[in-house]
XYZ file of C-alpha atoms in Angstrom:
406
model
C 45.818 34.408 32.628
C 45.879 30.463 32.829
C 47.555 29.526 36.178
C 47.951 25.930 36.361
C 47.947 22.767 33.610
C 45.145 21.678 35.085
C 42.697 25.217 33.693
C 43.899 24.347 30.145
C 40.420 23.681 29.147
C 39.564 26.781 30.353
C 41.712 27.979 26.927
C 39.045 29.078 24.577
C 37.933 26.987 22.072
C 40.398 24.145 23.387
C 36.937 22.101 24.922
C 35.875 22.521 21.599
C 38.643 21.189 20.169
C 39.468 18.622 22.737
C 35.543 16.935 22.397
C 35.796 16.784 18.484
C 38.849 15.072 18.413
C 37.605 12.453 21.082
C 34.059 12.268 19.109
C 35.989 11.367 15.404
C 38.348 9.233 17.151
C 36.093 6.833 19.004
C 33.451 7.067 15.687
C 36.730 6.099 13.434
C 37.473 3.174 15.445
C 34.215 2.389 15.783
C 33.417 2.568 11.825
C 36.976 0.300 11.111
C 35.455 -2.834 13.914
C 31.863 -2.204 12.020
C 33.200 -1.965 8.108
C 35.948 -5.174 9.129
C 33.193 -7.287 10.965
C 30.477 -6.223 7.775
C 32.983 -7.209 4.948
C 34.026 -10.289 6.390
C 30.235 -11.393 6.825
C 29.370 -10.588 3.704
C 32.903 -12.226 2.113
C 33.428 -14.964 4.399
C 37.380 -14.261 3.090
C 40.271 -12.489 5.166
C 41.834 -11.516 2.438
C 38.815 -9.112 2.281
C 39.859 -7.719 5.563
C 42.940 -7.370 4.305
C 41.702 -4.815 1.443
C 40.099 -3.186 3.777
C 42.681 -2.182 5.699
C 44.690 -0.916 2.557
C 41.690 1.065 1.719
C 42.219 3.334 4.758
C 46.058 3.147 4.794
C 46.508 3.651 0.814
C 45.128 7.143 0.700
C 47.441 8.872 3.799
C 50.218 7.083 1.276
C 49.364 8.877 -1.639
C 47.667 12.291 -0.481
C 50.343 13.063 1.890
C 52.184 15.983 -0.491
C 48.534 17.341 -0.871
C 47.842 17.513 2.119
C 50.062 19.445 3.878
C 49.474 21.925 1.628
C 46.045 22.787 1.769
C 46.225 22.235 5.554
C 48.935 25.380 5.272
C 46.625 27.330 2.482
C 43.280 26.822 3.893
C 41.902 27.282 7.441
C 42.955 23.822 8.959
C 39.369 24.375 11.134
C 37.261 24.340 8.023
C 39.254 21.507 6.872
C 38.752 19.507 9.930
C 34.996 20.336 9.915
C 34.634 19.616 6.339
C 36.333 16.164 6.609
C 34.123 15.030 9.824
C 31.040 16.389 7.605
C 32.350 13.502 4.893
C 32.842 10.905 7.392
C 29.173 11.382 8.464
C 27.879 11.279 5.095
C 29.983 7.675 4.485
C 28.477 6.500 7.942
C 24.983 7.638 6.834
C 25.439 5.733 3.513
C 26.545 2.200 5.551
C 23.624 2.768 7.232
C 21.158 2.772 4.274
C 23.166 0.246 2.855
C 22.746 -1.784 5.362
C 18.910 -0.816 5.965
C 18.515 -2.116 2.452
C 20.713 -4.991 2.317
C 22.854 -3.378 -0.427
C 25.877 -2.868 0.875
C 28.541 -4.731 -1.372
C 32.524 -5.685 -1.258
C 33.019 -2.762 -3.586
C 30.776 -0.322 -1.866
C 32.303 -1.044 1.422
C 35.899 -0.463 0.263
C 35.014 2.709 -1.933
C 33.817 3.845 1.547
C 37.004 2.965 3.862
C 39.069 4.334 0.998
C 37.220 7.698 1.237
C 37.336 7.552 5.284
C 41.229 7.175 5.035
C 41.225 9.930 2.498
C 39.449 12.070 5.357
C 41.693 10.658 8.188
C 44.406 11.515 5.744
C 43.410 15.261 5.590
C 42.387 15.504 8.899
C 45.010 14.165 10.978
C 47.699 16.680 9.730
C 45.415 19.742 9.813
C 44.214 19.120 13.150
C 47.522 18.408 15.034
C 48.623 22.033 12.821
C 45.597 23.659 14.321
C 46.665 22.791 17.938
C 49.517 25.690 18.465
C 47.484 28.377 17.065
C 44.927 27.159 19.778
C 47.034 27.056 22.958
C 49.508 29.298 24.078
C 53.006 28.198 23.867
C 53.979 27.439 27.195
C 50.762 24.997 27.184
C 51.554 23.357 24.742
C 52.857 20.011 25.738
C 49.957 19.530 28.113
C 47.579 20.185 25.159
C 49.473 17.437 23.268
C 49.405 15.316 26.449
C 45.664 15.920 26.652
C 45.226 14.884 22.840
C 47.847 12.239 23.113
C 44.907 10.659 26.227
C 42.156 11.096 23.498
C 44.424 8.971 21.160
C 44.890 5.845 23.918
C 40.973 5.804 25.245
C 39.872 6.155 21.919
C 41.833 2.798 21.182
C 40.053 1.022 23.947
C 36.780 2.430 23.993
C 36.199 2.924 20.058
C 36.851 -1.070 19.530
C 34.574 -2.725 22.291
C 32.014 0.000 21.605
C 31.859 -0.563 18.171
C 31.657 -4.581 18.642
C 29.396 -3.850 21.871
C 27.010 -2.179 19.786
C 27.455 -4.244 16.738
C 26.265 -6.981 18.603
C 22.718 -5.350 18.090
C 23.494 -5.034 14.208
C 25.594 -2.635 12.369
C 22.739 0.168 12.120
C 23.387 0.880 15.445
C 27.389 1.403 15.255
C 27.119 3.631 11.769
C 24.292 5.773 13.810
C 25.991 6.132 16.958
C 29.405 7.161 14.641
C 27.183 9.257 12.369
C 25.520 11.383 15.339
C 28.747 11.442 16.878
C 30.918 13.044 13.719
C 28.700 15.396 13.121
C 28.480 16.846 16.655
C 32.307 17.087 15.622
C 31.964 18.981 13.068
C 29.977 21.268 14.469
C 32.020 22.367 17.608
C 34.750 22.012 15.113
C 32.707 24.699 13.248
C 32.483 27.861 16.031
C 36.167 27.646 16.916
C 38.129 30.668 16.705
C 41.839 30.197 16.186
C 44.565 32.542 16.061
C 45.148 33.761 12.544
C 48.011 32.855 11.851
C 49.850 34.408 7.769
C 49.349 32.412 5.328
C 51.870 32.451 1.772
C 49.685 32.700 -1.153
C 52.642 30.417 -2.967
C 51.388 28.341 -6.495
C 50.838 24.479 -6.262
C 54.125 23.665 -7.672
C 56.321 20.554 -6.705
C 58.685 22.699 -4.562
C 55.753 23.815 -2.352
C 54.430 20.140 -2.594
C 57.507 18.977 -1.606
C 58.528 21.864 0.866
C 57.588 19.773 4.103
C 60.128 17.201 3.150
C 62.562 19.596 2.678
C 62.232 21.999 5.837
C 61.957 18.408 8.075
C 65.663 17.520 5.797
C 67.123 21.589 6.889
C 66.445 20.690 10.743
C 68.565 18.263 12.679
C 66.277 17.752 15.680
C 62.714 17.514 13.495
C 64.589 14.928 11.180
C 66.107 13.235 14.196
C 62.417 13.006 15.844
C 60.552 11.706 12.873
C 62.937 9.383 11.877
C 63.900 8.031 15.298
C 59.979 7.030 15.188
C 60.172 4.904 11.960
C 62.685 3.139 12.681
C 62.235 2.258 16.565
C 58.305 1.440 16.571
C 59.478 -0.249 12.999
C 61.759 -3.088 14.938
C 59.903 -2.546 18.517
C 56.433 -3.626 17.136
C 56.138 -6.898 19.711
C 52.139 -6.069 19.761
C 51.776 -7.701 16.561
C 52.288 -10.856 17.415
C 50.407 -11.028 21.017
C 47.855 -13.452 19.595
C 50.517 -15.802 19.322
C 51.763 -15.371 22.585
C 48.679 -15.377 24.106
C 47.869 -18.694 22.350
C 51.270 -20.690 22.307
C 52.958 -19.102 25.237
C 51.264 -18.148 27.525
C 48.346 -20.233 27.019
C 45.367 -17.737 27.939
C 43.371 -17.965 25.247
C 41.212 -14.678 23.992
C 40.354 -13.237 27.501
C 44.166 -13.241 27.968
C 45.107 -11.347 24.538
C 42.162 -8.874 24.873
C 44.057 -8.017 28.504
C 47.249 -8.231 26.702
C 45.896 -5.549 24.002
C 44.005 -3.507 26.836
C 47.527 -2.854 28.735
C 49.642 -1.155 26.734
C 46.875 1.426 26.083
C 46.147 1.857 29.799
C 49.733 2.319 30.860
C 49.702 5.182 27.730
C 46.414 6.671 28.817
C 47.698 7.066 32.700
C 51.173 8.292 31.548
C 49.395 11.027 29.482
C 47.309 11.992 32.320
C 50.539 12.738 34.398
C 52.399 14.402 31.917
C 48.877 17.091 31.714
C 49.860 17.600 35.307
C 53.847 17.037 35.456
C 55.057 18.366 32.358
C 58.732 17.801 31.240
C 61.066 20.311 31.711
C 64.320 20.071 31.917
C 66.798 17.202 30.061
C 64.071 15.829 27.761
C 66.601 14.653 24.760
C 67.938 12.408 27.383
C 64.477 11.447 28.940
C 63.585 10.732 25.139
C 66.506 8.237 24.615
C 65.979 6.860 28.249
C 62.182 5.927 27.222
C 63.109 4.398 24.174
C 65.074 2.199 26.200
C 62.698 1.592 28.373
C 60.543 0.331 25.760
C 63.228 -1.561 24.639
C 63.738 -3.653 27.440
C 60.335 -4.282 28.434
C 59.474 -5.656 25.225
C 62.499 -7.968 26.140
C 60.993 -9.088 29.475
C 57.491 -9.665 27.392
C 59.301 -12.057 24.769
C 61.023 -13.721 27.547
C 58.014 -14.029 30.423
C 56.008 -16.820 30.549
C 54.041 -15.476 33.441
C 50.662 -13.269 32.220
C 51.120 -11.035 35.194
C 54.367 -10.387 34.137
C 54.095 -10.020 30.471
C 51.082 -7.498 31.362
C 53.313 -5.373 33.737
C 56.081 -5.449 30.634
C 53.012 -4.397 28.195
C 51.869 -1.835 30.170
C 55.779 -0.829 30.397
C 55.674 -0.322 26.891
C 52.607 1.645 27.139
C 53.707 4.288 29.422
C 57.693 4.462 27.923
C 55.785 4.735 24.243
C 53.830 7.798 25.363
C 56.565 9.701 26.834
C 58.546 9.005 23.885
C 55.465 10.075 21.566
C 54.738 13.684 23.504
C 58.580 14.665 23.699
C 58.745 14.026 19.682
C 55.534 15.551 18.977
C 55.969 18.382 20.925
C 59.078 19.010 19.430
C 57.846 18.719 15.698
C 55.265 21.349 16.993
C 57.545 23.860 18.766
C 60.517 23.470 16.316
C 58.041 23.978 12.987
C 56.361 27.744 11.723
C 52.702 28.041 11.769
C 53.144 28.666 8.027
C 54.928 24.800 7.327
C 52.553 22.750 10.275
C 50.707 21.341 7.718
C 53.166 20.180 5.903
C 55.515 18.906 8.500
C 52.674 17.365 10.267
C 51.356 15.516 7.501
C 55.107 14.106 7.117
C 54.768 13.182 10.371
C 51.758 11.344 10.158
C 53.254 9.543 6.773
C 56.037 8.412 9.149
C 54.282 7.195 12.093
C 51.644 5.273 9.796
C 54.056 3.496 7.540
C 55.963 2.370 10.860
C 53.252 1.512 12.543
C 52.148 -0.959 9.307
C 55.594 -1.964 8.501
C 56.720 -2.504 12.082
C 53.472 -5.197 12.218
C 54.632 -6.726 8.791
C 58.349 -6.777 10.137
C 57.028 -8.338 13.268
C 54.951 -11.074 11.775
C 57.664 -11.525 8.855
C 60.332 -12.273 11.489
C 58.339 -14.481 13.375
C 57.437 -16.359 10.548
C 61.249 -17.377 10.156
C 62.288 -17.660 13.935
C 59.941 -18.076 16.219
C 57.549 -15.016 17.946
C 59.343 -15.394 21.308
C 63.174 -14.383 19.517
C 61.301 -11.860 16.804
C 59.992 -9.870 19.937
C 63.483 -10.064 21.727
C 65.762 -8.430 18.922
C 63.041 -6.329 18.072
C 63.573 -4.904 21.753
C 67.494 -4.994 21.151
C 66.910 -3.503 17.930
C 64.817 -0.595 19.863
C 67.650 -0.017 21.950
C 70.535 0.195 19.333
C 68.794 2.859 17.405
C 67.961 4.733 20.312
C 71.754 4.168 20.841
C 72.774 4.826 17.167
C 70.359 8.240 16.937
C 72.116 9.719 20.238
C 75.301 9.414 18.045
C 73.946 10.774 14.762
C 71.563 13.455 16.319
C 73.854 15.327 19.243
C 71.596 18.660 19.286
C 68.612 15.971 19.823
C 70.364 14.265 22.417
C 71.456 17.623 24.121
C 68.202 19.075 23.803
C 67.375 20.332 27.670
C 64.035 22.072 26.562
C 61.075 21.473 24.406
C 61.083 25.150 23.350
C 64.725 25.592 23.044
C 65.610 26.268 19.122
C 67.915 24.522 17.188
């Protein structure tokens, strides 16, 4: 028997798990600075970037339906291994490319395009894997433990992959290429719990059967959607290059402080949560972090102080990743093994498109008024749909456990 939070990686197969998911997280990051950095060289032309970016984000868009479904038909842990296997391969062919000067615009993008198609598959499948890994009453700290992979991947994978870049871009796609397919292969000898699988057609109600189940349940629909829409008005990180240029004046030592925060406050947060799991009230501690988050990314559109708008970052930061366990814990707990896929990849559609629309609704808004007032109602706006989905989503609100069913 597992005694304490702190033995959970003495769960079988959850190291396993646990070091892959670190190893394609940090080599992702890592390939996105090297690919960026590459095209724009090569293009001299940010609308290149751009393209780039909708290479990766494009295919999570469009596979989503498909995915969940295989990752509910197939062994999500030959899935995962599979996709890491690709991502190798398209780090392996930078790498010649680059070793041979051949690497075009086209062959670059073809190449994000099929590393968001892996993300795409990969993301859903392995957060579906998770529960048939860890026993239930482990559960959150697993997700706290993954969620801490997540935030240090964020600041490691970046400066690694621009650390190392720094000595040419052979050297990022090797270290990423090494590093995914170590993934794969721990990836490869773990042993889940099987867990019954329908042998149902492809048909557009199965396709569409995530949608549907997330639609039938109050609190899953609550949590996804409360996601969207907050992160889609709260997204104040967009615009920190303009505050760290125009008001606070810092210049890029400043903004890479200002991006290093939020993830730090996240990373520590996660930590404690591994130790000091939630367990009693946590609809209310859900709305109370939203909140939070809210009204820190107030105080960071009002400060003028760097100390100050770093404490309100790293507010954010910790508020966010309370917010992000409860709700991912829940769409866990609350979802069959037989529908994870599914409902996961939903999940991921959600939290991508808010994350991308939240910076465009940012940068729009600012655009019009100002950064300083398009950060302040985002906060407000945080705060009245926190407000507004307490109203609309009682059981959600009510909810005292992460376990207890709706």
């Amino acid at each position: 028997m597992i005694s304490s939070s702190s033995s959970i990686h003495q769960i079988p197969y959850y190291k396993n798990y646990w070091v892959s998911r670190m190893l394609s997280s940090i080599s992702f990051q890592m390939l996105s600075v090297a690919i960026g950095w590459q095209m724009y060289e090569l293009t001299h032309d940010a609308f290149s970037l751009g393209l780039v970016g909708l290479a990766q984000f494009l295919p999570m868009v469009l596979l989503t339906l498909v995915v969940g479904h295989f990752a509910d038909r197939y062994d999500r842990r030959y899935i995962i291994f599979l996709c890491q296997i690709v991502e190798a391969g398209m780090a392996l062919l930078l790498l010649s490319g680059s070793l041979t000067d051949s690497l075009g615009q086209n062959q670059i993008l073809l190449m994000a395009a099929v590393l968001g198609a892996c993300r795409a598959f990969e993301g859903p499948s392995s957060s579906a894997l998770l529960p048939q890994l860890v026993p239930k009453e482990f559960l959150q700290q697993a997700i706290s433990w993954n969620t801490s992979v997540g935030q240090l991947s964020q600041i490691l994978g970046p400066s690694m992959g621009g650390l190392l870049y720094w000595a040419g871009p052979t050297l990022v796609y090797t270290t990423a290429s090494l590093a995914l397919l170590t993934a794969g292969i721990l990836t490869f000898f773990i042993h889940s719990r099987p867990i019954v699988r329908k042998s149902e057609p492809v048909s557009l109600r199965s396709l569409f059967s995530g949608i549907m189940f997330v639609y039938s349940k109050p609190i899953i629909l609550g949590t996804i959607s409360l996601d969207l829409f907050a992160v889609l008005l709260g997204g104040a990180t967009a615009l920190l290059p303009i505050f760290a240029q125009d008001v606070l004046h810092t210049g890029p030592w400043g903004l890479g402080l200002m991006r290093t925060s939020p993830a730090v406050g996240a990373l520590l947060m996660s930590i404690v949560l591994v130790y000091y799991p939630l367990k009693k009230a946590v609809g209310y501690i859900l709305f109370a972090a939203l909140a939070v988050f809210g009204l820190a990314t107030m105080l960071f559109a009002v400060s003028t102080n760097l100390f100050i708008s770093l404490v309100a970052l790293f507010l954010i930061g910790v508020s966010d990743v309370i917010s992000v366990i409860i709700r991912s814990s829940l769409v866990q707990l609350q979802t069959p093994d037989e529908m994870r896929g599914r409902v996961n990849a939903v999940n991921s559609l959600f939290i991508g498109t808010s994350n991308q629309l939240g910076e465009f609704e940012s940068g729009t808004l600012a655009g019009f008024i100002g950064a300083v007032p398009a950060a302040f109602i985002g906060g407000i706006g945080t705060i009245a749909i926190a407000g507004l989905w307490m109203f609309l989503f009682p059981s959600l609100r009510k909810m005292r456990t992460l376990s207890e069913q709706s």
